[in-house]
Coordinates of C-alpha atoms in Angstrom, one line a residue:
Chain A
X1088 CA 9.6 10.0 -13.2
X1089 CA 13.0 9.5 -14.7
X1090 CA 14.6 10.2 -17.4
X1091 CA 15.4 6.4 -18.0
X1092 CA 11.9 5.7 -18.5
X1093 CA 11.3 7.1 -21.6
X1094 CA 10.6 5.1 -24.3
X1095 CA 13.0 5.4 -27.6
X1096 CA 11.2 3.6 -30.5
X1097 CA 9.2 4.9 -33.4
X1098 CA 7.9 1.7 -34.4
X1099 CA 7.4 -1.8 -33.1
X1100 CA 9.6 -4.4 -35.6
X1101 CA 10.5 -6.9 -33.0
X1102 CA 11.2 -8.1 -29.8
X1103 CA 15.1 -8.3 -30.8
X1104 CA 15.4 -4.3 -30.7
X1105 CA 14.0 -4.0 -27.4
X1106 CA 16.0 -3.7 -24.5
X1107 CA 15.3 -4.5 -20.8
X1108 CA 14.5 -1.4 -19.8
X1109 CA 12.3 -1.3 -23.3
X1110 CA 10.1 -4.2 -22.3
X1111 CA 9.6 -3.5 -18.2
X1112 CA 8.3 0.1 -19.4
X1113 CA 5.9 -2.2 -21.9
X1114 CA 4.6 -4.3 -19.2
X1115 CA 3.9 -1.6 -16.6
X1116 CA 2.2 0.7 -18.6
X1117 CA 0.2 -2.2 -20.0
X1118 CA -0.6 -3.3 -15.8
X1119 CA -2.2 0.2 -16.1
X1120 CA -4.0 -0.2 -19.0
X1121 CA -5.3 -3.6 -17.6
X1122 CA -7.4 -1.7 -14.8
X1123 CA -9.5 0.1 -17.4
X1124 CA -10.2 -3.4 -19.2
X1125 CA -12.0 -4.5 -16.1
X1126 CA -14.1 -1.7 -15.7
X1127 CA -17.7 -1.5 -16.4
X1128 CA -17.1 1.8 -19.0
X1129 CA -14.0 0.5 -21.1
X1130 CA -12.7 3.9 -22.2
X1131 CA -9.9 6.5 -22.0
X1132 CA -9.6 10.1 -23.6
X1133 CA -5.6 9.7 -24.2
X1134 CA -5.5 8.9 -27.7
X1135 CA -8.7 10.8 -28.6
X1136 CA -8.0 12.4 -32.6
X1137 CA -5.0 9.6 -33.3
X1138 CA -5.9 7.4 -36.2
X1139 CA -4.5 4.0 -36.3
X1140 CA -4.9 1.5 -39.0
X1141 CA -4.8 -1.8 -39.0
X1142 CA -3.9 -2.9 -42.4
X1143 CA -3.5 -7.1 -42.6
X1144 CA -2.7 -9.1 -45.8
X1145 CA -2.6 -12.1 -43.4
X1146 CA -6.2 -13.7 -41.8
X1147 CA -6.5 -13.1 -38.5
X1148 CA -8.7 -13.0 -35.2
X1149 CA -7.6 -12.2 -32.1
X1150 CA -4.4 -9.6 -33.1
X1151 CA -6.7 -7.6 -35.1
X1152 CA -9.9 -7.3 -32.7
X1153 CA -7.1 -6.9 -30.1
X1154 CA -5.9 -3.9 -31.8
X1155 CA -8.8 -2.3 -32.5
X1156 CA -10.2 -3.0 -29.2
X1157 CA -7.0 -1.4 -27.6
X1158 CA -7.2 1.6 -30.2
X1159 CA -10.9 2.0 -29.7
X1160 CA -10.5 2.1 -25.8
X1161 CA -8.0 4.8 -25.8
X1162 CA -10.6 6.9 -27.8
X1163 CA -8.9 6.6 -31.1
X1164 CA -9.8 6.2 -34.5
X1165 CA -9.2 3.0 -36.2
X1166 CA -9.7 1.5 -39.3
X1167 CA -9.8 -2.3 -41.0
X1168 CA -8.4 -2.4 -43.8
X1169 CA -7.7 -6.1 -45.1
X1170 CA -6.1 -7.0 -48.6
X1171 CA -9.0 -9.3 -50.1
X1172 CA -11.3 -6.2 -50.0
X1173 CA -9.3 -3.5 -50.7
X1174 CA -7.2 -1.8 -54.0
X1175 CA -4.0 -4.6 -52.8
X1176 CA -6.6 -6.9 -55.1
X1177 CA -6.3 -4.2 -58.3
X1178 CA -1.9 -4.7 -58.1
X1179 CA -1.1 -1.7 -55.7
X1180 CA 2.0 -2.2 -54.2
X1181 CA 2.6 -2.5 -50.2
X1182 CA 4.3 1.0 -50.5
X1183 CA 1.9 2.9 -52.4
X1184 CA -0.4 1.5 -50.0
X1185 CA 1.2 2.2 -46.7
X1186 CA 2.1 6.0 -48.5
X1187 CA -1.9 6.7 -49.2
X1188 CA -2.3 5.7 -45.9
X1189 CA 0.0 7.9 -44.3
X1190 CA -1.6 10.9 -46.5
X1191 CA -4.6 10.8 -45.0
X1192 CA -2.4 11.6 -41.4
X1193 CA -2.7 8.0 -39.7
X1194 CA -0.7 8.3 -36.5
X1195 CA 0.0 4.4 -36.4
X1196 CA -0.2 1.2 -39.0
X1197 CA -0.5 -2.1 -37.5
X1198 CA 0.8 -4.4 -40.2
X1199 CA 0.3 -8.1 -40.4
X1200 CA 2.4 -9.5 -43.7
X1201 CA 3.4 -13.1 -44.9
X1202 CA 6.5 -12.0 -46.3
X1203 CA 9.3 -11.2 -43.1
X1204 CA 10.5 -7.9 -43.1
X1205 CA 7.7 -6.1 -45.0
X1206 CA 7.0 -3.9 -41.6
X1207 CA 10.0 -3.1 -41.7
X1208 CA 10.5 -2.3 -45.1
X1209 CA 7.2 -0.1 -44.3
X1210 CA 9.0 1.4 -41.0
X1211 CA 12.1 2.5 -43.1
X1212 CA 9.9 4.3 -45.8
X1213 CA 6.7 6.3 -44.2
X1214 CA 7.9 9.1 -42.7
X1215 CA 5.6 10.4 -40.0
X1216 CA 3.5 7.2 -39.5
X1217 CA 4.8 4.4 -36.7
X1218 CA 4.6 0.6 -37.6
X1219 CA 3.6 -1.9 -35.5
X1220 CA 4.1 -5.3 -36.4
X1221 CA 1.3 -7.8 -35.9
X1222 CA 3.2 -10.5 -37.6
X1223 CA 5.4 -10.9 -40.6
X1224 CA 6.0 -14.2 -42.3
X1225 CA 8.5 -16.4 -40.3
X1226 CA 10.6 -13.5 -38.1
X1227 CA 8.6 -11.5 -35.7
X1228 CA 5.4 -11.4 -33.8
X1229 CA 6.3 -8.9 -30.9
X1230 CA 2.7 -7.9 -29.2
X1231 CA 2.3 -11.5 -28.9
X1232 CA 5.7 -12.6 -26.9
X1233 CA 5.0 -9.1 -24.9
X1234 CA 1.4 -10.6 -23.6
X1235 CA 3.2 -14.0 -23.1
X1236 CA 5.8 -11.9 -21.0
X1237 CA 3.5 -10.2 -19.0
X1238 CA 1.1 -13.4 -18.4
X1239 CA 3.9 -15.2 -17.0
X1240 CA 5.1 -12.3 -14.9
X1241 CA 1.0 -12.1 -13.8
X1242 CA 1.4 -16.0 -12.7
X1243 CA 5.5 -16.2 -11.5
X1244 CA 6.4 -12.7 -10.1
X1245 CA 9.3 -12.6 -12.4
X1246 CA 10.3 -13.9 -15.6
X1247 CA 14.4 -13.6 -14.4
X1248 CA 15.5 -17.3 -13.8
X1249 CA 12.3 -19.5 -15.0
X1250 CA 12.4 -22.1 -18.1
X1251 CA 10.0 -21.8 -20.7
X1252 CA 9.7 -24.3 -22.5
X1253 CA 8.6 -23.8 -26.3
X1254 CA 7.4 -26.7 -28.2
X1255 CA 6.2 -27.1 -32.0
X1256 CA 7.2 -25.6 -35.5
X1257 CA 9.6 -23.4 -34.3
X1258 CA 10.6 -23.0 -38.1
X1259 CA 8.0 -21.2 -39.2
X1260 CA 7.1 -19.7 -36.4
X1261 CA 7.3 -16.0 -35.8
X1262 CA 5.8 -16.0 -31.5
X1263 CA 8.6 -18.7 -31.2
X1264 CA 11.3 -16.6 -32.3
X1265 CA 10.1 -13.3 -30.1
X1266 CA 9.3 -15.3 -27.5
X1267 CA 12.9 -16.3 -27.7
X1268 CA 14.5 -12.8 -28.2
X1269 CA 12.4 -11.2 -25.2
X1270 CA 12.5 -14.1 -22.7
X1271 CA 16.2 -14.3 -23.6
X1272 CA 16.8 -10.3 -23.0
X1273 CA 14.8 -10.6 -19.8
X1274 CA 17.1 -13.4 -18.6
X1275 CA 14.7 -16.5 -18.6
X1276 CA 15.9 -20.1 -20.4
X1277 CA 14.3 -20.8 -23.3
X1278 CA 13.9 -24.2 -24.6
X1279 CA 12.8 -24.7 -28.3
X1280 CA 11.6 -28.5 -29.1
X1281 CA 9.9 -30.0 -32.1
X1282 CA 10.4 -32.4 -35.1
X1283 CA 14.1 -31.9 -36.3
X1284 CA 12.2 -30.9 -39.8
X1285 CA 11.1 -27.9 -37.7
X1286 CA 14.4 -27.2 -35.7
X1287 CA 16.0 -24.5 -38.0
X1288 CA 19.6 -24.4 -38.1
X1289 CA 21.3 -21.9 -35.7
X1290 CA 18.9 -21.7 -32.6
X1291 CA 22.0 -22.4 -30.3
X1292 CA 23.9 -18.9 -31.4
X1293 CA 20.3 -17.3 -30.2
X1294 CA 20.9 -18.9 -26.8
X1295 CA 18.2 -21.3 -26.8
X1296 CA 18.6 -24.7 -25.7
X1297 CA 17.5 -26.8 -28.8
X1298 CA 15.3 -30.2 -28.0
X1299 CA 14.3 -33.2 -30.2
X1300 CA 12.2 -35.0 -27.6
X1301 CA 9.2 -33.3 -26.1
X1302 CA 9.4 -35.5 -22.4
X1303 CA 13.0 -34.1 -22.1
X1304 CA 12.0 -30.6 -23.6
X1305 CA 9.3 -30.2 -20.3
X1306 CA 10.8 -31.7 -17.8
X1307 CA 11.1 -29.4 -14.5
X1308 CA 9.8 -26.1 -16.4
X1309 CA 8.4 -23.4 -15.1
X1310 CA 6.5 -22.7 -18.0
X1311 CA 5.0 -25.0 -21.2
X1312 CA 4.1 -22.9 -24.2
X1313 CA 2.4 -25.1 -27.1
X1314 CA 3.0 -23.7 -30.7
X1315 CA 0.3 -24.1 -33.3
X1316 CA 0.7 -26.5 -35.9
X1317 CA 0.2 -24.1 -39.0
X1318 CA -2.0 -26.4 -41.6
X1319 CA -2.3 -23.4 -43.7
X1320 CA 1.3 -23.1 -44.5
X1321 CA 1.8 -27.3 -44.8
X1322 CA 0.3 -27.4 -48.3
X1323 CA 3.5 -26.4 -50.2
X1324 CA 6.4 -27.7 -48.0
X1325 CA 5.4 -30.9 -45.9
X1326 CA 7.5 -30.7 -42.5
X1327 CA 5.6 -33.9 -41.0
X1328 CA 4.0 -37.4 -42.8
X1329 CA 0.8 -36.7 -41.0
X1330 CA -1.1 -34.9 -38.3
X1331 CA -1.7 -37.7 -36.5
X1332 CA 1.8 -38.9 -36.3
X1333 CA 3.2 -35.4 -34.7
X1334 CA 0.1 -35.7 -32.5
X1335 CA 1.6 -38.9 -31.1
X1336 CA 4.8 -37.5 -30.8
X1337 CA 4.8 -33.9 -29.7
X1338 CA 1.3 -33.0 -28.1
X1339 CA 0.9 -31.4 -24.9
X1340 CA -1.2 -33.9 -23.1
X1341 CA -1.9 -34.4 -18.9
X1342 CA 1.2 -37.6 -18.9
X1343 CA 3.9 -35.4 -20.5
X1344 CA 2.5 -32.8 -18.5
X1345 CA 3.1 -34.0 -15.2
X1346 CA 7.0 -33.6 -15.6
X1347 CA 6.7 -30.0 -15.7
X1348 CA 7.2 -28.3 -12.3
X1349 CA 3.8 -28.8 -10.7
X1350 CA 3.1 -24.9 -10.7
X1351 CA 3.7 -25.4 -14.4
X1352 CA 2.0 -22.7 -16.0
X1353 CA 0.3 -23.8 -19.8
X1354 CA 0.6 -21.0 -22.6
X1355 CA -1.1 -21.6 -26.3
X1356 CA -1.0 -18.5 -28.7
X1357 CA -4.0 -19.4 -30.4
X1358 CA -5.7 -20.2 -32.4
X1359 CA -5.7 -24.1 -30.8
X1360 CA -5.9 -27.0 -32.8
X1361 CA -7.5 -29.5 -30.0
X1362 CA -6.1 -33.0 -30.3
X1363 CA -3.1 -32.0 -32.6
X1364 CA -0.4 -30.3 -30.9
X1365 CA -2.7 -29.8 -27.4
X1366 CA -5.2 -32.0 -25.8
X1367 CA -8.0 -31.0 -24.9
X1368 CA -7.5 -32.1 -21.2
X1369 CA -4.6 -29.6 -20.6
X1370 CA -6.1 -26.8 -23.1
X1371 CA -9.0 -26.6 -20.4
X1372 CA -7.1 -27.8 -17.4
X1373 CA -6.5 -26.0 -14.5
X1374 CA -2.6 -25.0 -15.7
X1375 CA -3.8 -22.9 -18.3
X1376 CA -3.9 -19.3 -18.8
X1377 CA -4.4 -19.3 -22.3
X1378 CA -7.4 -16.7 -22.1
X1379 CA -5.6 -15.2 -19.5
X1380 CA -3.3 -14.1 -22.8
X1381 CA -6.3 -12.8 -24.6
X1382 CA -6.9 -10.4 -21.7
X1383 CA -3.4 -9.5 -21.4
X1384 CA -3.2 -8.8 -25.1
X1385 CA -5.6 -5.9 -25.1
X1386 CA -3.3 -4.2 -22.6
X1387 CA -0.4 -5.2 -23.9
X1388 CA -1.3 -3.3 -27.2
X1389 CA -2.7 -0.3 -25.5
X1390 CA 0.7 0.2 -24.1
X1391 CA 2.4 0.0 -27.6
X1392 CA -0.2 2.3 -28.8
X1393 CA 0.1 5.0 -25.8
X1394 CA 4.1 4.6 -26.1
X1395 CA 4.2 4.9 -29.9
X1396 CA 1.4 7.4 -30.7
X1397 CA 0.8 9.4 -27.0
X1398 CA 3.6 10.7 -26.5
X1399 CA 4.9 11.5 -30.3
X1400 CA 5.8 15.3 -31.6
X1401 CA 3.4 17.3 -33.0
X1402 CA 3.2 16.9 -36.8
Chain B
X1057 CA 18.7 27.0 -12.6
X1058 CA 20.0 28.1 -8.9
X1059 CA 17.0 28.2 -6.3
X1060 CA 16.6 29.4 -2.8
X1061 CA 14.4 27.2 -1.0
X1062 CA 11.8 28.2 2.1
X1063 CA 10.3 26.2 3.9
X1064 CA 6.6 27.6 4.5
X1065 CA 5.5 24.7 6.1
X1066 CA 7.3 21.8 8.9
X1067 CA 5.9 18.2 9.6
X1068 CA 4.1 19.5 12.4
X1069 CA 2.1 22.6 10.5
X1070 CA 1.2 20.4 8.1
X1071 CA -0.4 17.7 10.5
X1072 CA -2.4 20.3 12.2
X1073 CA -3.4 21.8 9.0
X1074 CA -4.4 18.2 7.8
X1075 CA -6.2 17.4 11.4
X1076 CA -8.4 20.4 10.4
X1077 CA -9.1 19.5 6.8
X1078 CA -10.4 16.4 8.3
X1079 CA -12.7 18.2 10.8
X1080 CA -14.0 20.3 8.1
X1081 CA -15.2 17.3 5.9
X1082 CA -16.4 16.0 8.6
X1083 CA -18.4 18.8 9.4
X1084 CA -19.4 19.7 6.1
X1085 CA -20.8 16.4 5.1
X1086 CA -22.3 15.9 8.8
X1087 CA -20.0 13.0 9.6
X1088 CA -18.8 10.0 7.2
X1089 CA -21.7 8.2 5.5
X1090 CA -21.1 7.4 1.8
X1091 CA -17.6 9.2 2.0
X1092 CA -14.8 8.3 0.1
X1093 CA -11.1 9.3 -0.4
X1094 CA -9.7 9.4 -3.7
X1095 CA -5.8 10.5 -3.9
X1096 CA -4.3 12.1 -7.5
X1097 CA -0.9 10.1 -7.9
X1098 CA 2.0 10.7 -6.8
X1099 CA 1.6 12.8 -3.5
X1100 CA -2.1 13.3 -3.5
X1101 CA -2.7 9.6 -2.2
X1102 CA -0.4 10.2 0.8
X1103 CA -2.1 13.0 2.0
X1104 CA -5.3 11.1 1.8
X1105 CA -3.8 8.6 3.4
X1106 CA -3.2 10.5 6.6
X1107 CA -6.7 12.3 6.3
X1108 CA -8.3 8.8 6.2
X1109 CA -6.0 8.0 9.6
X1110 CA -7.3 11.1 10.7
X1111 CA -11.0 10.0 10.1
X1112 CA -10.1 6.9 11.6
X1113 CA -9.0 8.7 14.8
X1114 CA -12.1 11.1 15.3
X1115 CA -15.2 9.1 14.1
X1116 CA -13.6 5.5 14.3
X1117 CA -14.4 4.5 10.7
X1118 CA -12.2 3.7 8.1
X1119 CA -13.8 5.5 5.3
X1120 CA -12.8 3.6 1.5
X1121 CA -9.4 5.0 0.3
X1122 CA -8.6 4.7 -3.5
X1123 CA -5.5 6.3 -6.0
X1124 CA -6.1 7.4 -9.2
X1125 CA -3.8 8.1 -12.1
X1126 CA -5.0 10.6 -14.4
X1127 CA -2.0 10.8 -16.5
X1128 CA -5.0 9.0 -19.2
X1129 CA -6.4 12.3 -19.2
X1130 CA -3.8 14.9 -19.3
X1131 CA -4.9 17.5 -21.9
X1132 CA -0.9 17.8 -22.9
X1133 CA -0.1 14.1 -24.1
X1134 CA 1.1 15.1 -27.4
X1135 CA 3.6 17.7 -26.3
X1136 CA 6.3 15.5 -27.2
X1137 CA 7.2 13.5 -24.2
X1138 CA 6.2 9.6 -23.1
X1139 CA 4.7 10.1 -19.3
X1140 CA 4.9 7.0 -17.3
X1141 CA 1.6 5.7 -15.9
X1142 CA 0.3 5.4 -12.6
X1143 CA -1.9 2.9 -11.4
X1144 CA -5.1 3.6 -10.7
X1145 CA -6.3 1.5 -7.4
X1146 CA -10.2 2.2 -6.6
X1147 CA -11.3 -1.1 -5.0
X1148 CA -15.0 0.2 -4.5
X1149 CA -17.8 1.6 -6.5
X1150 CA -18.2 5.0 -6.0
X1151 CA -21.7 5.3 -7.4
X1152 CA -23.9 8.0 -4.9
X1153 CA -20.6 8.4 -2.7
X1154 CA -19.4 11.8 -1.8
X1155 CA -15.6 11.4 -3.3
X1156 CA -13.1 13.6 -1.6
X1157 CA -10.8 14.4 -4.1
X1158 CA -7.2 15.0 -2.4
X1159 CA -4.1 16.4 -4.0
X1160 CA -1.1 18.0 -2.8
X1161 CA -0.9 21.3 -4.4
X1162 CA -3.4 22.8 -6.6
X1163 CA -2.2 25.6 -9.4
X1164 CA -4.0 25.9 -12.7
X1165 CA -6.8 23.3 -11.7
X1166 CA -5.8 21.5 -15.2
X1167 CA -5.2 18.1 -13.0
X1168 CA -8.4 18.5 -11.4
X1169 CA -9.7 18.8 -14.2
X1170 CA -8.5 15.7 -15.3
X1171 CA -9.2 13.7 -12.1
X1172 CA -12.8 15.0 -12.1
X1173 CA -12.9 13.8 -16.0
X1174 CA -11.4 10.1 -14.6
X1175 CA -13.6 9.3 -12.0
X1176 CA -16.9 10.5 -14.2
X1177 CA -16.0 6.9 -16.1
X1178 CA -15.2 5.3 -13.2
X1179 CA -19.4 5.7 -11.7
X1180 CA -21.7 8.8 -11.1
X1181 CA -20.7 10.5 -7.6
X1182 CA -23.3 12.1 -5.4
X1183 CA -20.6 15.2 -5.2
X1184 CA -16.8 15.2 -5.7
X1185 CA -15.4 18.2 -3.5
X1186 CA -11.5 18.8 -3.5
X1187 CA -9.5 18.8 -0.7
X1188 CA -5.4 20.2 -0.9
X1189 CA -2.5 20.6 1.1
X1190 CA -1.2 23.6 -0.6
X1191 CA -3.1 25.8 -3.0
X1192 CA -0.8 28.4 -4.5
X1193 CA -3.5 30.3 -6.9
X1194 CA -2.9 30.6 -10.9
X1195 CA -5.6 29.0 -12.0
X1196 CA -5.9 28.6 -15.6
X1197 CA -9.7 27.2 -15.1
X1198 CA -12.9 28.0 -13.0
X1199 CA -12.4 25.2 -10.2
X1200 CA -12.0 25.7 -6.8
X1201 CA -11.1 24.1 -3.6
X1202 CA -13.3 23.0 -1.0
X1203 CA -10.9 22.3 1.7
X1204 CA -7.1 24.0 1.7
X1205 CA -4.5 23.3 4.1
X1206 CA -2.8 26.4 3.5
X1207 CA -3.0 29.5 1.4
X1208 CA 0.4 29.9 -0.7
X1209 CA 0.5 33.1 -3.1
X1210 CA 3.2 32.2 -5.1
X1211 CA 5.0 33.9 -7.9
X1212 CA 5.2 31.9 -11.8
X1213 CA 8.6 31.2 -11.7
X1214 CA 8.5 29.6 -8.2
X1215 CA 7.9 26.2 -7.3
X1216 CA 6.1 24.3 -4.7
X1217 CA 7.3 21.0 -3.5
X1218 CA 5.9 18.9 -1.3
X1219 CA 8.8 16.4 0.6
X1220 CA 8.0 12.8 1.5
X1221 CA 9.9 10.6 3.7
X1222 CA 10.3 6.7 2.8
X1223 CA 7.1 6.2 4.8
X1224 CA 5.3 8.8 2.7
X1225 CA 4.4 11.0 5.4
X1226 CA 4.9 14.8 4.5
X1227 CA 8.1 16.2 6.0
X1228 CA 7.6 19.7 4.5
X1229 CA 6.5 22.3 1.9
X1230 CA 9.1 24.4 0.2
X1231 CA 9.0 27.3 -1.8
X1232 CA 11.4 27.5 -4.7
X1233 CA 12.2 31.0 -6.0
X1234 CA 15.1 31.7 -8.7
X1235 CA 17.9 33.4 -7.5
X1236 CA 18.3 36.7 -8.5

């Protein structure tokens, strides 16, 4: 196939570095991967003798088992390796870390980090190793906005000329802000709505269309994608006088629902907090795809894992 | 690099060499019962297209037709370059079938190899025999065809290409040589 096809990236930062032509190639190789997810034997030789490591100092669920899932399918090796249990505990830093790692000739490390940037910091310092990032602090959370992408493409045909709407703490929320940089690049109009507490300053510039008012926010979209209210990161820097107050005020529920377009697809990146910023009505209503994402995420990531570490020179 | 192109074989020779390919599997496998036509991507799956019309035509059934991408299971992915992938398209369980395996032209056997390796995951054939349009020797490992169109010896340096037109029906073979 063409030239134009190949794929230009060492490592996976964010959604802001990829092109067009960057995220098409993402989602049809991961439409590829998705046949071998619905078979009865769930495995590939193409990444057979890569290692890939997944090294988190963040909890997580679904990215990590996706990951490994993804890595294991494809036949490669991969490893857990999650701060609590490992020598992060003892006061090594994330570099001498990452650089042990790399000695022992991973092919890939899939980094999730609370502090932005730190994949990145990672990317600019191994020097054989590709970094994927599963999430860092408040910037970027790219695997995720690509299975959003490709979910929505599943369900409309396109993603060129829908509005997706994007409701909840879009502050501190790193799927909002690749969601916006990949829907944005693949010529959709993004909405961003929440509290003004968790409206960070500048969302305009970005090209999003900024909303204080949920009704307004979801009215005639194509698409309604429900943030998660992070509880975790409320304790130090209080963004709302209570739960049940934002509930009232910014929920998804089957009233506010009814002004989306009545094809209105419902997106949720999980993990869901029923009854705070979803009802449980819509989270299980007929709208949603919300597993659908799940799914799509296993593909997704065996994509970024054949396009990172399947193709990449011999060491 | 400057090529002279032949061509060994018109639209015509090849549909009378694929008419026969047709009455051979048909013959070998004493009509169409548990057959199935599996196409390598891109080319192979057009020619198994035309022998499934083909089957159509003589027996009047439509044996099962299924693509597969074996790009998964090239034994050269880390040579450097990102291959696209192909879809692989097998709507049917091929469990105790007899697969046909079709692909355009077959040289070192490395992409049979493959296939074969593909659709062991995919279920547990009764056979897989291997049907090709163009089989231009050079094979690099012990695998055979049971069912050739035509017999090209070819030279290294030459190339065999098979043209499509925008239906995907073969317009011809061509034989590539270097210019001297």
């Amino acid at each position: 196939m063409a030239m134009g096809e190949m794929f230009a990236h060492k490592h996976i930062i964010g959604t802001q570095q990829l092109s067009k032509d960057d995220i098409e190639l993402i989602l049809k190789t991961a439409e590829s991967f998705k046949e071998i997810n619905q078979r009865e034997i769930k495995k590939v030789p193409t990444l057979r003798g890569k290692t890939i490591v997944n090294l988190f100092y963040e909890n997580s669920t679904r990215t990590r088992t996706s990951f490994e899932l993804a890595g294991k399918r494809m036949s490669a090796d991969t490893i857990n390796i999650s701060a609590s249990s490992s020598s992060v505990t003892k006061g090594e830093t994330l570099e001498d870390t990452a650089k042990n790692i790399e000695a022992m000739d991973a092919d890939v490390i899939i980094m999730r980090h609370s502090c932005s940037g730190a994949p990145d910091y990672l990317a600019q310092r191994l020097t054989t190793c590709s970094v994927i990032n599963a999430g860092d602090g408040f910037h970027e959370h790219p695997s995720q906005a690509l299975l959003d992408l490709m979910t929505i493409k599943e369900h409309k045909g396109k993603i060129d000329g829908l509005t997706v709407a994007i409701i909840g703490d879009i502050a501190r929320s790193r799927v909002a802000r690749s969601d916006l940089y990949a829907l944005k690049t693949m010529g959709a109009t993004v909405r961003l709505a929440g509290p003004a507490t968790m409206i960070p300053p500048g969302l305009e510039e970005l090209g999003a269309e900024v909303y204080t008012d949920i009704n307004e926010a979801i009215k005639d979209v194509d698409v309604v994608m429900m943030l998660r209210i992070q509880l975790e990161r409320e304790g130090g820097n209080k963004l709302m006088p209570t739960l049940r107050e934002y509930a009232q005020f910014f929920a998804l529920n089957t009233e506010n629902m009814k002004l989306a377009k009545p094809d209105a697809i419902v997106m949720h990146p999980g993990p869901l907090n029923r009854g705070v910023e979803i009802s449980s009505y819509v989270a299980d209503g007929e709208q949603n795809v919300i597993l659908e994402q799940v799914e799509n995420g296993v593909a997704v990531r065996m994509a970024l894992l054949y396009l990172l570490a399947g193709g990449s020179e011999e060491k | 690099m400057n090529l002279v192109e032949t061509v060994i074989l018109d639209d015509k020779a090849i549909g009378r060499a694929i008419t026969r390919v047709a009455h051979e599997i048909l013959e070998k496998n004493s009509g169409c019962e548990n057959l199935v036509l599996i196409g390598i991507r891109t080319g192979g799956d057009h020619i198994a297209k035309i022998i499934h019309q083909r089957i159509l035509a003589i027996e009047g059934t439509a044996v099962p037709q299924g693509a597969i991408d074996i790009t998964m299971y090239r034994d050269d992915i880390s040579s450097g370059v990102v291959r696209p992938l192909g879809k692989t398209d097998i709507p049917f369980a091929i469990n105790d079938c007899h697969v046909i395996l079709v692909d355009e032209v077959l040289y070192t056997g490395r992409t049979i190899r493959a296939a074969m390796d593909a659709l062991m995951d995919l279920g547990r054939p009764r056979s897989i025999q291997l049907a090709v349009l163009i089989d231009r020797g050079h094979r690099e490992l012990p695998i055979r065809a049971d069912y050739v169109g035509r017999n090209v010896p070819s030279a290294r340096d030459e190339q065999i290409e098979v043209l499509f037109d925008e239906n995907k029906i073969p317009l011809e073979v061509c034989l590539m040589k270097p210019k001297q």
